[in-house]
Short mmCIF file of C-alpha atoms in Angstrom, two decimals:
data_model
loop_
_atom_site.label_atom_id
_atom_site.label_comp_id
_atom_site.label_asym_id
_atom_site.label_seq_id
_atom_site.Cartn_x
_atom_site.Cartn_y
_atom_site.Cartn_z
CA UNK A 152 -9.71 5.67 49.72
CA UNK A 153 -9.86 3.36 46.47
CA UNK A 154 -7.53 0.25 46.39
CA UNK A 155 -7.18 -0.22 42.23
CA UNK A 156 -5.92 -3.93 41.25
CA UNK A 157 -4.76 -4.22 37.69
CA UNK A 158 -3.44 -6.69 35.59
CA UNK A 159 -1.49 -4.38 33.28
CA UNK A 160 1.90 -6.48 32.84
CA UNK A 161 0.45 -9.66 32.76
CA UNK A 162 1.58 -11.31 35.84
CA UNK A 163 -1.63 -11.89 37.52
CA UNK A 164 -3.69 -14.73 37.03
CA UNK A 165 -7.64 -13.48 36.92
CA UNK A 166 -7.89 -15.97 40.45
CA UNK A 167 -4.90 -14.06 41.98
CA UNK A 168 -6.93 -10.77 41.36
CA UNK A 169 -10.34 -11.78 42.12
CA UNK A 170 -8.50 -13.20 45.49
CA UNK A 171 -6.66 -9.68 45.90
CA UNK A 172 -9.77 -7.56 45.23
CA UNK A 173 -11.43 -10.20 48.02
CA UNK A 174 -9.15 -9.38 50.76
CA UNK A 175 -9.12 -5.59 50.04
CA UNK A 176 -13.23 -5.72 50.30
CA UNK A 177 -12.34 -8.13 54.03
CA UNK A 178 -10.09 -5.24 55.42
CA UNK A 179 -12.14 -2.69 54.36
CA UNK A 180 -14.52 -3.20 57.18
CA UNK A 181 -11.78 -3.19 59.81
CA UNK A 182 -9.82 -0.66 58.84
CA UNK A 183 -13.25 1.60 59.04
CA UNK A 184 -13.45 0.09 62.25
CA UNK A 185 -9.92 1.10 63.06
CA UNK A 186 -10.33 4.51 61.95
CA UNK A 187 -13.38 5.65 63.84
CA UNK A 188 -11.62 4.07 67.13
CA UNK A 189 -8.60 6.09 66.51
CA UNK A 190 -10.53 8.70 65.93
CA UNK A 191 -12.38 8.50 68.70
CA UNK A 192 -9.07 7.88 70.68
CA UNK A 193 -7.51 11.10 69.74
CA UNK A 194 -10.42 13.05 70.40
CA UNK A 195 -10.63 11.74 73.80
CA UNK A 196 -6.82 12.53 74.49
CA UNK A 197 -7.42 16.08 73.56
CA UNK A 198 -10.11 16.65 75.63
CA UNK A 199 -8.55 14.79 78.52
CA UNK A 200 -5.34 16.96 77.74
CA UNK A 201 -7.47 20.19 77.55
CA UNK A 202 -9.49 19.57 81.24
CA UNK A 203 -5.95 19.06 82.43
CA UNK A 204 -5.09 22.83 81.44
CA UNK A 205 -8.41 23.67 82.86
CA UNK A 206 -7.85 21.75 86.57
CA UNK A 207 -4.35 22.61 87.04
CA UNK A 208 -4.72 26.31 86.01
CA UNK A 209 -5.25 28.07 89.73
CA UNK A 210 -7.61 30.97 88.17
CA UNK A 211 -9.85 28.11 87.40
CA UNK A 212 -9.76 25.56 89.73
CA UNK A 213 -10.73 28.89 92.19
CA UNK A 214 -13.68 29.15 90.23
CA UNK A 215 -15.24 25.78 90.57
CA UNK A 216 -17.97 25.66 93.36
CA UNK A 217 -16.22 22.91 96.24
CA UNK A 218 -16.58 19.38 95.35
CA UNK A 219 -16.46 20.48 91.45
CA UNK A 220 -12.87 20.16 90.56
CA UNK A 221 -13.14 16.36 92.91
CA UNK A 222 -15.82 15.26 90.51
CA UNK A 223 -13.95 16.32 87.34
CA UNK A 224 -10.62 14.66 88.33
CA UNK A 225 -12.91 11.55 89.13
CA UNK A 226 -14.04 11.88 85.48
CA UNK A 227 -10.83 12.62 84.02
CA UNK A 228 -9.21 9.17 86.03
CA UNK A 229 -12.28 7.20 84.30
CA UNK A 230 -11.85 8.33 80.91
CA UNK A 231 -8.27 7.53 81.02
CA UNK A 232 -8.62 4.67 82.26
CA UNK A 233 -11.25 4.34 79.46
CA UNK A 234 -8.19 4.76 77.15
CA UNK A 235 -6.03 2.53 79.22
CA UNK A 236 -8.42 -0.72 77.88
CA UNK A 237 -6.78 -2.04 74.49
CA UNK A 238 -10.16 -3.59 72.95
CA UNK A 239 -12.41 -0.29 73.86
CA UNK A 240 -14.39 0.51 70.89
CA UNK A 241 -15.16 3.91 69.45
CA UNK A 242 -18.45 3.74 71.11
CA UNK A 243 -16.97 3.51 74.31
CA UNK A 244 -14.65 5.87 74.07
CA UNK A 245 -17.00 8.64 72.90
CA UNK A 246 -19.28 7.97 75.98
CA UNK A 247 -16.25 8.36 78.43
CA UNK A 248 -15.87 11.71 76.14
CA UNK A 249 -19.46 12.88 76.59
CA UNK A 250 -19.36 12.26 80.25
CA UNK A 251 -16.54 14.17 81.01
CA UNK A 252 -18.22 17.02 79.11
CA UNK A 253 -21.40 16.42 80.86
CA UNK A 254 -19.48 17.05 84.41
CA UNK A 255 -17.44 19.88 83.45
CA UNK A 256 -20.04 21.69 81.68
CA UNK A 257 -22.48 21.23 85.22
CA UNK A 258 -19.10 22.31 87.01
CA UNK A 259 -18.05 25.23 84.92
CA UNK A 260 -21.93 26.73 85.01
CA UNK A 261 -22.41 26.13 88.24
CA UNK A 262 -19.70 29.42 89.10
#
C-alpha cells in the first residue's frame, strides 16, 4: 500500500511534509513487521483449530497408533501457548506451526 502526501491546498509547509513523508517511511517497517506476525498468528490459530477437529473427532483419534494423539495434544498445548506470549515474532510462531505439522504428519502416517 502507497501513503501519497500532497500539498494541494496549500496548508503544508514543505518541512511539515518532508516530516510526514519521514514518519510514513519509520512505520513502514513495523507495520511489515506487524503484518507478517499477524499473519503468522492466524495461520497458527487455524491449524491449531483444525488438529482440534482432528483429536476430538472419535473416527480419528481411533486411528492414531497409542501414544500418538498424547504427543499431538502435547504439541497443540505448546503452540498455544506459543500464541499465549505477546512479543512472539512471526518466526516463532511459524516454527510452533511447523512442529505441530511435523508430529501430526509422523502420527497420521504412522496408521
Amino acid at each position: 500500500s502507497n501513503i501519497t502526501i500532497s500539498n494541494s491546498v496549500g496548508k503544508l509547509s514543505s518541512s511539515e511534509i518532508e516530516k510526514m513523508v519521514d514518519d510514513a517511511a519509520k512505520f513502514k517497517s513495523s507495520d511489515e513487521a506487524f503484518s507478517k506476525k499477524f499473519e503468522a498468528r492466524q495461520q497458527l490459530e487455524s491449524y491449531i483449530s483444525r488438529v482440534e477437529e482432528i483429536v476430538s473427532d472419535p473416527t480419528m483419534s481411533m486411528k492414531l497408533k497409542r501414544g500418538q494423539k498424547e504427543k499431538i495434544e502435547s504439541a497443540l498445548s505448546d503452540a498455544m501457548a506459543q500464541l499465549e506470549v505477546e512479543d512472539a515474532g512471526s518466526d516463532d510462531l511459524r516454527k510452533k506451526e511447523l512442529a505441530l505439522k511435523r508430529v501430526v504428519t509422523k502420527a497420521m502416517s504412522t496408521r
